[in-house]
Coordinates of C-alpha atoms (C1' of nucleotides) in Angstrom, one line a residue:
Chain A
M126 CA 0.6 -0.2 -0.1
P127 CA 1.2 3.3 -1.1
A128 CA 2.3 5.7 1.6
Q129 CA -0.2 8.4 0.4
P130 CA -2.2 6.7 -1.3
P131 CA -5.1 8.8 -3.7
A132 CA -7.5 11.7 -2.1
I133 CA -11.2 11.1 -2.5
D134 CA -12.7 14.3 -0.9
E135 CA -12.9 18.0 -1.8
D136 CA -11.5 18.4 1.8
A137 CA -8.9 15.6 1.3
V138 CA -5.1 17.2 1.9
R139 CA -2.0 17.0 -0.9
P140 CA 0.5 15.4 0.4
D141 CA 3.2 18.5 0.9
S142 CA 1.1 20.9 -0.6
A143 CA 2.1 23.4 2.2
A144 CA 5.9 22.6 0.9
S145 CA 5.6 24.9 -2.1
T146 CA 6.9 27.8 -0.2
V147 CA 10.2 29.3 -1.6
G148 CA 12.2 29.4 1.6
G149 CA 10.0 27.8 3.2
P150 CA 10.3 24.7 5.5
S151 CA 11.3 21.9 3.2
F152 CA 9.0 19.5 4.4
S153 CA 5.7 19.1 6.2
P154 CA 3.9 15.7 7.1
L155 CA 0.5 15.3 6.2
Y156 CA -0.4 14.9 10.3
R157 CA 0.3 18.6 10.2
Q158 CA -1.9 20.1 7.8
I159 CA -4.6 17.8 8.9
K160 CA -3.6 20.1 12.3
G161 CA -4.1 23.0 10.7
L162 CA -6.9 21.6 8.6
L163 CA -8.4 21.4 12.3
I164 CA -7.3 23.7 14.1
T165 CA -8.6 26.4 11.3
R166 CA -12.2 25.4 11.6
L167 CA -11.6 25.7 15.2
Q168 CA -11.5 29.4 14.4
A169 CA -14.5 29.6 12.5
G170 CA -16.5 28.8 15.1
E171 CA -17.8 25.4 13.4
W172 CA -18.2 23.3 16.5
K173 CA -18.3 24.9 19.8
A174 CA -16.8 25.3 23.4
G175 CA -17.0 22.7 24.9
E176 CA -18.7 20.8 22.0
A177 CA -17.4 17.3 20.5
I178 CA -15.9 17.3 17.2
P179 CA -16.6 14.3 14.7
S180 CA -15.1 11.4 15.7
E181 CA -11.9 9.8 14.5
Q182 CA -13.0 7.1 11.7
E183 CA -15.7 10.1 10.3
L184 CA -12.3 13.1 10.3
A185 CA -10.5 10.7 8.6
A186 CA -12.4 9.8 5.7
R187 CA -13.7 13.6 4.9
F188 CA -9.7 13.9 4.9
G189 CA -9.5 10.8 3.1
V190 CA -6.1 9.6 5.3
S191 CA -6.0 7.3 7.3
Q192 CA -7.5 7.5 10.8
G193 CA -4.1 6.8 13.1
T194 CA -3.0 10.6 10.8
V195 CA -5.2 11.9 12.0
R196 CA -5.2 10.7 15.5
K197 CA -2.0 11.9 15.9
A198 CA -2.9 15.8 14.9
V199 CA -5.7 15.5 17.2
D200 CA -3.5 13.7 19.8
E201 CA -0.9 17.3 18.7
L202 CA -3.7 19.7 19.6
A203 CA -4.3 17.5 22.7
A204 CA -1.1 17.9 23.4
D205 CA -1.9 21.8 23.4
N206 CA -5.2 22.4 25.6
L207 CA -7.0 22.6 22.6
L208 CA -9.3 19.6 22.6
V209 CA -9.3 17.4 25.5
R210 CA -10.2 13.6 24.9
R211 CA -12.7 11.4 26.7
Q212 CA -12.6 8.0 25.8
G213 CA -15.5 5.6 25.1
K214 CA -16.7 9.5 25.3
G215 CA -15.5 11.6 22.0
T216 CA -13.3 14.7 21.4
F217 CA -14.2 17.7 22.8
V218 CA -13.2 21.2 21.8
A219 CA -11.4 22.9 25.4
T220 CA -13.1 25.6 27.5
H221 CA -12.2 27.6 30.7
A222 CA -16.0 27.7 31.6
E223 CA -15.8 24.4 32.9
E224 CA -12.2 23.7 34.8
K225 CA -13.1 22.3 38.4
I226 CA -11.8 24.4 40.8
Q227 CA -8.8 25.9 39.7
Y228 CA -8.1 28.4 36.9
R229 CA -7.0 27.2 34.4
F230 CA -3.9 30.4 34.1
L231 CA -4.1 31.2 37.8
R232 CA -0.8 30.2 39.5
L233 CA -1.8 31.4 42.7
T234 CA -2.3 29.2 45.6
P235 CA -2.6 28.8 48.7
D236 CA -0.1 28.0 51.8
K237 CA -2.6 26.0 53.3
G238 CA -5.9 25.4 52.9
A239 CA -7.6 26.1 49.3
E240 CA -10.4 28.0 49.4
S241 CA -12.4 29.3 46.6
L242 CA -11.8 32.9 45.0
G243 CA -14.9 35.2 46.0
R244 CA -14.2 38.6 42.7
Q245 CA -15.1 41.8 43.3
L246 CA -16.0 43.7 39.6
L247 CA -13.9 47.2 40.4
D248 CA -14.2 49.3 37.7
C249 CA -14.7 48.9 33.7
K250 CA -14.3 51.8 31.5
R251 CA -14.7 51.4 27.2
Q252 CA -11.3 54.2 26.6
R253 CA -8.5 54.8 23.5
A254 CA -5.3 52.4 23.8
P255 CA -2.4 53.4 25.2
A256 CA 1.0 53.3 22.8
W257 CA 2.2 50.5 25.6
I258 CA -1.1 48.4 25.2
A259 CA -1.7 49.0 21.7
K260 CA 1.2 47.8 20.9
L261 CA 1.7 44.7 23.1
L262 CA -2.0 43.5 21.5
Q263 CA -0.9 44.5 17.9
M264 CA -4.0 47.2 17.5
R265 CA -2.8 50.7 16.9
A266 CA -2.5 53.6 19.4
G267 CA -6.0 55.6 19.6
D268 CA -7.8 52.0 19.0
P269 CA -11.3 50.8 21.2
M270 CA -10.3 49.7 24.2
V271 CA -11.7 48.2 26.8
E272 CA -10.5 48.3 30.6
V273 CA -10.9 46.2 33.7
R274 CA -11.2 46.3 36.8
R275 CA -11.0 44.0 39.5
L276 CA -10.1 42.6 43.1
L277 CA -9.5 38.4 43.9
H278 CA -10.1 37.0 47.0
S279 CA -9.6 34.9 49.6
G280 CA -11.3 34.0 53.4
G281 CA -12.8 37.5 53.1
A282 CA -8.8 39.1 52.5
P283 CA -7.9 40.8 48.9
V284 CA -4.9 38.8 47.6
V285 CA -5.2 39.8 43.7
L286 CA -6.0 42.9 42.2
D287 CA -6.4 43.0 38.4
E288 CA -6.6 45.3 36.0
I289 CA -7.5 44.2 32.4
W290 CA -7.2 45.3 29.1
L291 CA -8.9 43.9 25.3
P292 CA -9.1 44.7 22.1
G293 CA -12.6 47.1 21.4
D294 CA -13.8 45.7 18.4
L295 CA -13.1 42.3 20.0
F296 CA -15.3 42.7 23.0
K297 CA -18.4 45.1 21.5
G298 CA -21.5 44.4 23.6
L299 CA -19.4 43.3 26.9
T300 CA -20.7 45.3 30.3
V301 CA -20.1 45.9 33.8
E302 CA -23.5 44.1 33.6
K303 CA -22.3 40.8 31.8
L304 CA -18.9 40.9 33.6
S305 CA -20.9 41.0 37.0
Q306 CA -24.0 38.7 36.7
H307 CA -21.6 36.5 35.1
R308 CA -20.4 33.3 37.2
G309 CA -17.6 31.5 37.0
P310 CA -13.8 32.8 34.9
F311 CA -13.5 35.4 32.7
Y312 CA -12.9 33.4 29.6
G313 CA -16.0 31.0 30.1
L314 CA -17.2 34.7 29.3
F315 CA -15.7 35.5 26.3
E316 CA -15.7 32.5 25.6
A317 CA -19.9 32.0 25.6
E318 CA -20.3 35.7 24.3
F319 CA -17.8 36.5 22.0
G320 CA -16.0 33.4 20.5
V321 CA -12.5 34.5 22.1
H322 CA -11.3 31.4 23.1
M323 CA -7.6 31.5 25.4
I324 CA -5.7 29.0 24.6
R325 CA -2.0 30.0 25.1
A326 CA -0.6 33.0 28.1
E327 CA 2.8 34.4 28.3
E328 CA 3.7 36.2 31.4
K329 CA 6.1 38.5 32.9
I330 CA 6.2 38.4 36.4
R331 CA 8.8 41.4 38.8
A332 CA 8.2 42.0 42.7
V333 CA 7.1 45.6 43.0
A334 CA 6.4 48.2 45.9
A335 CA 3.4 48.6 46.6
D336 CA 2.2 51.9 45.7
A337 CA -0.9 54.3 47.6
D338 CA -3.9 52.4 45.1
S339 CA -2.6 48.7 45.6
A340 CA -1.8 48.9 48.9
S341 CA -5.2 50.9 49.9
H342 CA -7.3 47.6 47.5
L343 CA -4.7 45.4 48.9
Q344 CA -5.2 46.7 52.1
V345 CA -1.5 46.3 53.1
P346 CA 1.1 49.0 54.4
E347 CA 2.1 51.4 51.1
G348 CA 5.8 49.6 49.6
T349 CA 4.6 46.0 50.3
P350 CA 6.2 44.0 48.3
L351 CA 3.8 42.9 45.6
L352 CA 4.2 40.2 42.7
S353 CA 3.4 42.0 39.3
V354 CA 2.1 39.6 36.7
E355 CA 1.8 40.8 33.6
R356 CA -0.3 38.3 31.4
L357 CA -1.0 38.3 27.0
S358 CA -2.6 36.2 26.0
F359 CA -3.2 34.0 22.2
T360 CA -5.5 32.3 20.4
Y361 CA -5.7 30.9 17.6
G362 CA -3.5 32.1 14.8
D363 CA -1.2 33.1 18.2
K364 CA -3.2 36.6 18.1
P365 CA -2.9 38.4 21.4
V366 CA -6.0 39.4 22.5
E367 CA -5.8 40.2 26.8
L368 CA -3.4 41.7 28.5
R369 CA -3.4 41.8 32.1
R370 CA -1.7 42.5 35.2
G371 CA -2.1 41.8 38.2
L372 CA -0.5 42.4 42.4
Y373 CA -0.8 39.5 43.9
N374 CA -0.4 40.0 48.0
T375 CA 2.8 36.8 48.7
A376 CA 1.7 37.1 52.7
N377 CA -0.8 33.9 52.5
H378 CA -0.4 32.8 48.6
F379 CA 2.2 31.7 46.1
Y380 CA 2.4 31.4 42.9
R381 CA 3.4 27.9 41.9
N382 CA 5.5 26.2 38.3
E383 CA 6.3 23.6 36.8
L384 CA 9.3 23.4 35.1
N385 CA 10.7 20.1 32.7
Chain B
M245 CA -2.1 -11.2 14.3
P246 CA -2.2 -11.4 18.3
A247 CA -2.3 -6.9 19.7
Q248 CA -0.3 -8.9 22.4
P249 CA 2.5 -12.0 20.9
P250 CA 4.6 -13.8 23.1
A251 CA 7.5 -12.3 24.4
I252 CA 10.9 -14.1 23.1
D253 CA 13.4 -12.0 25.6
E254 CA 14.6 -12.3 29.6
D255 CA 14.2 -8.8 29.4
A256 CA 10.4 -8.8 27.4
V257 CA 7.8 -7.9 29.5
R258 CA 4.5 -9.8 30.3
P259 CA 0.8 -7.9 28.7
D260 CA -0.7 -5.5 32.0
S261 CA 2.4 -7.9 34.3
A262 CA 1.6 -4.2 36.1
A263 CA -1.9 -4.8 36.5
S264 CA -1.9 -7.2 38.6
T265 CA -1.8 -4.7 41.8
V266 CA -5.0 -5.1 44.2
G267 CA -6.4 -1.6 44.0
G268 CA -3.9 -0.1 42.1
P269 CA -4.5 1.4 38.2
S270 CA -6.8 -1.0 36.4
F271 CA -4.7 -1.6 33.1
S272 CA -1.0 0.3 32.2
P273 CA -0.8 -0.5 28.3
L274 CA 2.3 -2.2 27.8
Y275 CA 4.4 1.0 25.7
R276 CA 4.4 2.6 30.1
Q277 CA 5.9 -0.8 31.3
I278 CA 8.8 -0.3 27.8
K279 CA 8.6 3.2 29.1
G280 CA 9.6 2.9 33.1
L281 CA 12.0 -0.9 32.0
L282 CA 13.8 2.9 30.3
I283 CA 13.4 4.9 33.2
T284 CA 14.9 2.0 35.5
R285 CA 17.8 1.7 32.8
L286 CA 18.3 5.5 32.7
Q287 CA 18.0 5.7 36.4
A288 CA 21.1 2.9 36.8
G289 CA 23.3 4.3 34.6
E290 CA 23.2 2.1 31.9
W291 CA 23.5 5.1 29.3
K292 CA 25.5 7.9 30.4
A293 CA 24.0 12.0 29.5
G294 CA 24.2 13.4 25.8
E295 CA 25.0 9.8 25.1
A296 CA 22.7 7.7 22.5
I297 CA 20.3 4.8 24.0
P298 CA 19.5 1.8 21.7
S299 CA 18.1 2.3 18.7
E300 CA 14.7 1.6 18.6
Q301 CA 14.9 -1.2 17.2
E302 CA 17.6 -2.9 18.6
L303 CA 15.2 -2.2 22.3
A304 CA 12.3 -3.4 20.3
A305 CA 14.4 -6.8 19.9
R306 CA 15.3 -6.6 23.4
F307 CA 12.4 -6.6 24.9
G308 CA 10.2 -8.6 22.6
V309 CA 7.9 -6.2 21.6
S310 CA 7.2 -4.4 18.0
Q311 CA 9.2 -1.3 17.2
G312 CA 5.7 0.8 17.4
T313 CA 5.8 0.4 21.1
V314 CA 8.8 1.2 21.9
R315 CA 8.0 4.4 20.2
K316 CA 5.3 5.6 22.0
A317 CA 7.9 4.9 25.1
V318 CA 10.4 6.9 24.1
D319 CA 8.4 9.5 22.8
E320 CA 6.8 10.2 26.2
L321 CA 10.3 10.1 27.6
A322 CA 11.4 13.4 25.1
A323 CA 8.2 14.7 25.5
D324 CA 9.2 14.8 29.2
N325 CA 12.8 15.7 28.3
L326 CA 14.3 13.1 29.8
L327 CA 15.7 11.8 26.1
V328 CA 15.9 13.6 23.6
R329 CA 15.6 12.9 19.8
R330 CA 17.5 12.9 16.6
Q331 CA 16.8 12.4 13.1
G332 CA 19.0 9.9 11.4
K333 CA 21.3 10.2 14.8
G334 CA 19.8 8.3 18.0
T335 CA 18.0 9.2 20.7
F336 CA 19.7 10.6 24.0
V337 CA 19.9 11.0 27.5
A338 CA 19.0 14.6 28.1
T339 CA 21.9 16.5 29.5
H340 CA 21.8 20.1 31.1
A341 CA 26.0 20.6 30.1
E342 CA 25.6 21.1 26.7
E343 CA 21.9 23.5 26.7
K344 CA 22.8 26.1 24.4
I345 CA 23.6 29.6 26.3
Q346 CA 20.3 29.4 28.8
Y347 CA 19.5 27.2 31.5
R348 CA 17.0 24.9 31.6
F349 CA 15.1 25.1 34.9
L350 CA 16.9 28.9 35.3
R351 CA 13.4 31.7 33.8
L352 CA 15.5 35.1 34.4
T353 CA 15.0 37.1 31.7
P354 CA 17.1 40.4 30.6
D355 CA 14.7 43.7 29.9
K356 CA 17.0 43.9 27.2
G357 CA 20.0 43.1 25.1
A358 CA 20.7 39.1 25.9
E359 CA 24.3 38.9 28.1
S360 CA 25.8 35.5 28.7
L361 CA 25.6 35.7 32.6
G362 CA 28.8 35.5 35.1
R363 CA 29.0 33.4 38.5
Q364 CA 30.0 34.5 42.0
L365 CA 31.3 30.9 44.3
L366 CA 29.7 32.9 48.3
D367 CA 30.6 30.0 50.2
C368 CA 30.2 26.0 50.2
K369 CA 29.5 24.6 53.1
R370 CA 29.0 21.2 54.7
Q371 CA 26.2 21.3 57.5
R372 CA 23.2 19.7 59.6
A373 CA 20.4 19.9 57.8
P374 CA 17.4 22.4 59.8
A375 CA 14.1 20.1 60.4
W376 CA 12.4 21.8 57.2
I377 CA 15.6 21.1 54.2
A378 CA 15.4 17.8 56.2
K379 CA 11.8 17.6 55.2
L380 CA 11.3 18.5 52.2
L381 CA 14.6 17.3 50.8
Q382 CA 13.0 14.0 52.4
M383 CA 16.3 13.8 54.5
R384 CA 15.7 13.3 58.9
A385 CA 16.8 16.3 60.9
G386 CA 20.2 16.8 61.7
D387 CA 22.2 14.5 58.8
P388 CA 25.1 15.6 56.2
M389 CA 24.0 18.6 53.9
V390 CA 26.3 20.8 51.6
E391 CA 25.1 24.6 51.2
V392 CA 26.1 26.9 48.4
R393 CA 25.4 30.5 48.4
R394 CA 26.7 32.7 44.9
L395 CA 25.8 35.2 42.7
L396 CA 24.7 35.6 39.8
H397 CA 25.4 38.5 37.4
S398 CA 24.4 40.6 34.0
G399 CA 26.9 43.0 33.3
G400 CA 29.1 43.6 35.8
A401 CA 25.5 43.7 38.0
P402 CA 24.9 40.7 40.6
V403 CA 20.9 39.9 39.5
V404 CA 20.6 37.2 41.4
L405 CA 21.4 35.6 45.0
D406 CA 20.6 31.7 45.5
E407 CA 21.7 28.6 48.1
I408 CA 22.0 25.6 47.5
W409 CA 21.1 22.8 49.5
L410 CA 22.2 19.0 48.9
P411 CA 22.2 15.7 50.0
G412 CA 25.7 15.5 51.4
D413 CA 25.8 11.4 50.9
L414 CA 24.9 12.0 47.4
F415 CA 27.6 14.3 46.8
K416 CA 30.3 13.4 48.9
G417 CA 33.5 15.2 46.5
L418 CA 31.7 18.7 46.3
T419 CA 34.0 21.2 47.3
V420 CA 35.0 24.5 46.6
E421 CA 37.6 23.7 44.0
K422 CA 35.5 21.6 42.3
L423 CA 32.6 24.8 41.8
S424 CA 34.9 27.2 41.4
Q425 CA 36.9 25.0 38.4
H426 CA 34.0 23.9 36.8
R427 CA 32.2 26.0 33.9
G428 CA 28.3 26.0 32.6
P429 CA 25.7 25.2 34.8
F430 CA 26.0 23.7 38.3
Y431 CA 23.4 20.3 36.8
G432 CA 26.5 19.1 34.3
L433 CA 29.1 19.2 37.0
F434 CA 26.5 17.2 39.5
E435 CA 25.7 15.1 36.0
A436 CA 29.0 14.2 35.5
E437 CA 30.9 14.1 38.8
F438 CA 27.8 12.7 41.1
G439 CA 25.8 11.0 38.8
V440 CA 22.4 12.7 39.5
H441 CA 20.7 13.8 36.7
M442 CA 17.7 16.6 37.1
I443 CA 14.7 16.3 35.5
R444 CA 12.1 18.3 36.8
A445 CA 11.6 21.3 39.4
E446 CA 8.3 23.3 41.0
E447 CA 8.9 26.8 42.1
K448 CA 7.2 28.5 45.0
I449 CA 7.6 32.4 43.8
R450 CA 7.0 35.2 46.7
A451 CA 7.9 38.9 46.3
V452 CA 9.5 39.3 49.7
A453 CA 12.0 42.5 51.5
A454 CA 15.4 42.2 51.3
D455 CA 17.3 42.2 54.5
A456 CA 20.3 43.5 55.3
D457 CA 22.7 40.7 54.3
S458 CA 21.0 40.2 50.7
A459 CA 20.8 43.7 50.1
S460 CA 24.8 43.8 50.3
H461 CA 24.5 41.4 48.1
L462 CA 22.7 42.5 45.1
Q463 CA 23.7 46.3 46.1
V464 CA 20.0 47.9 46.4
P465 CA 18.9 49.5 49.1
E466 CA 17.2 47.1 52.3
G467 CA 13.5 46.9 52.0
T468 CA 13.7 46.9 47.8
P469 CA 11.1 44.6 46.2
L470 CA 13.0 41.2 45.6
L471 CA 12.0 38.6 43.8
S472 CA 11.7 35.1 45.6
V473 CA 12.3 31.7 43.9
E474 CA 12.2 28.7 45.9
R475 CA 13.0 25.7 43.8
L476 CA 12.5 21.5 45.2
S477 CA 14.4 19.7 42.2
F478 CA 13.7 16.1 41.8
T479 CA 15.6 12.9 39.8
Y480 CA 13.9 9.9 38.9
G481 CA 11.5 8.1 40.8
D482 CA 10.4 12.0 41.8
K483 CA 13.2 11.8 44.5
P484 CA 13.7 15.2 45.8
V485 CA 18.2 16.0 45.8
E486 CA 18.8 19.7 45.5
L487 CA 16.1 22.9 47.8
R488 CA 16.7 26.2 46.4
R489 CA 15.8 29.2 47.5
G490 CA 17.0 32.5 44.9
L491 CA 16.6 36.4 45.2
Y492 CA 15.9 38.4 42.0
N493 CA 16.6 42.0 41.6
T494 CA 14.0 42.3 39.1
A495 CA 14.9 46.0 38.4
N496 CA 15.7 45.3 34.5
H497 CA 15.6 41.0 34.5
F498 CA 11.8 40.0 34.6
Y499 CA 10.3 35.4 35.2
R500 CA 9.6 34.9 32.3
N501 CA 6.3 31.9 32.3
E502 CA 4.6 30.2 29.1
L503 CA 0.8 29.0 30.0
N504 CA -1.0 26.4 27.7
Chain C
dA24 C1' 24.9 2.4 1.0
dA25 C1' 23.7 1.9 5.5
dG26 C1' 21.2 3.2 9.8
dT27 C1' 18.1 5.6 11.7
dG28 C1' 14.4 8.5 14.0
dG29 C1' 9.8 9.7 11.0
dT30 C1' 5.6 9.6 8.7
dC31 C1' 1.3 7.0 7.1
dT32 C1' -0.9 2.9 6.0
dA33 C1' -4.6 -1.0 7.5
dG34 C1' -6.3 -4.2 10.7
dA35 C1' -7.4 -6.4 14.9
dC36 C1' -8.6 -6.3 19.3
dC37 C1' -8.8 -4.0 24.5
dA38 C1' -11.2 -0.6 27.5
dC39 C1' -14.6 3.1 28.4
dT40 C1' -19.3 4.9 28.3
dC41 C1' -23.9 5.2 27.2
dT42 C1' -28.5 2.6 25.9
Chain D
dG156 C1' -24.2 -3.8 21.5
dA157 C1' -22.4 -0.2 19.1
dG158 C1' -19.8 4.2 19.1
dT159 C1' -15.7 6.1 20.9
dG160 C1' -11.1 6.5 22.1
dG161 C1' -6.2 3.0 23.2
dT162 C1' -3.3 0.0 22.0
dC163 C1' -0.7 -2.8 19.3
dT164 C1' 1.6 -4.8 15.3
dA165 C1' 3.2 -5.7 11.3
dG166 C1' 4.8 -3.8 6.8
dA167 C1' 6.6 0.1 3.0
dC168 C1' 8.6 4.3 2.2
dC169 C1' 10.4 8.9 3.8
dA170 C1' 14.0 12.3 5.6
dC171 C1' 18.0 13.9 7.8
dT172 C1' 23.3 11.6 9.6
dT173 C1' 26.9 9.5 8.6
dG174 C1' 30.5 6.7 6.2

DNA sequence: AAGTGGTCTAGACCACTCT
DNA sequence: GAGTGGTCTAGACCACTTG
């Protein structure tokens, strides 16, 4: 049997169809092209967050490749946390909405216990993006932007002061009401209401001294050392869609990380 | 063809040989058992850091399984950073010694540029482990322990003050001379001289104020906010073998992290 | 040319979930 | 029992490295 038999479907993939780019990578295996197609469909919203995608057999038939090739593409997407496999049930679009207990991107851990976090919305304004934010979000300075500020509490005490900046065009109907009425992580709301999936983020962490404003919100003396966590979140196609700056009081919590 | 044909070798794996444990996992696939055997051999030092392991064909024959099963075991070990695959050459034992440019576990990044770090050894003493260190390293309080302190410089300015604690029995011949003469990351020395491979680590990060001692070493005013990074490193079998506490001056550097 | 890892296929059977 | 993902095998061929 030839390794790459003729395709049988309009969706079918041509071997090396992505390899003809001059100066590009010299070789792109079939399963990576399948992976690309699946990402395109996820991006287009063909399957919603939390829904099942078609079975491997069906995808294999649709793309005109063997099940093993689809499997390898899906394996990578599952490793990237874009999909979640559940044996006997199917493969599902990953979502931040139903993550049990913990917020997927929040690395804050209490020294003891595991109380859940309470949220308090401070404000939500529409503004024009300053240059430094626009640059990180790949917008133009002055473009419309949403700014949200909030507090996270643990056992009654404020622990995190967050500032969140979002591109105005992607989050058109975002209001204080929607944010405050919503249960669970913001990222769940973003998926359901705006079709924006956060799939990856980069954080820059520093130690800073609390200024007057943050000190009063976090109920600590001015000058208290705080963890500054600047997070840039990306959606499909490595497009940055959220900038966040959190100030963490690490008196009774720490930022947990795992190195491999 | 049966999915699990008879084994042909003394090394051969019995299907589900690990599944008979009462109360244990109900099923352990072949490739995971192979993975376990490979880890055992790595741990025993059968192949040294940086060396090639036998080819997949040879391992398949040795274990009495198909090449595809060995491949899946090796895939996971490569994903865990225990092995490194190099197409056309072979599969190699991962090492910290030859990592180009960057220290694998060091997430510190300069705001601009990418100068290399200079090292300055402060001291290296053998002591008895205090209770809190002993507990983390799974030793008994009072057991012999090596304590190292050092500074990392970037462009002439001190940036990191590190305290490192190691179990005395594993690092018998460790001296100031060895440490100061050695080039490259400590972890390279630990592999070559003591056969200790760091394969994974957990970090707890906080913001703290510089005390008198750390302030003078890092040449900052007392009370300056610093990043406190407590790292517990593990070798094969999730055995903790190093505790480290770093104080990072984040005036011109940040701790980088990636979330998935 | 030989040897290594990398891709792709095809088919059989196992484990898990739901009806 | 039917459908899904998970494991295992066997063989062919491709891409890369080295002699």
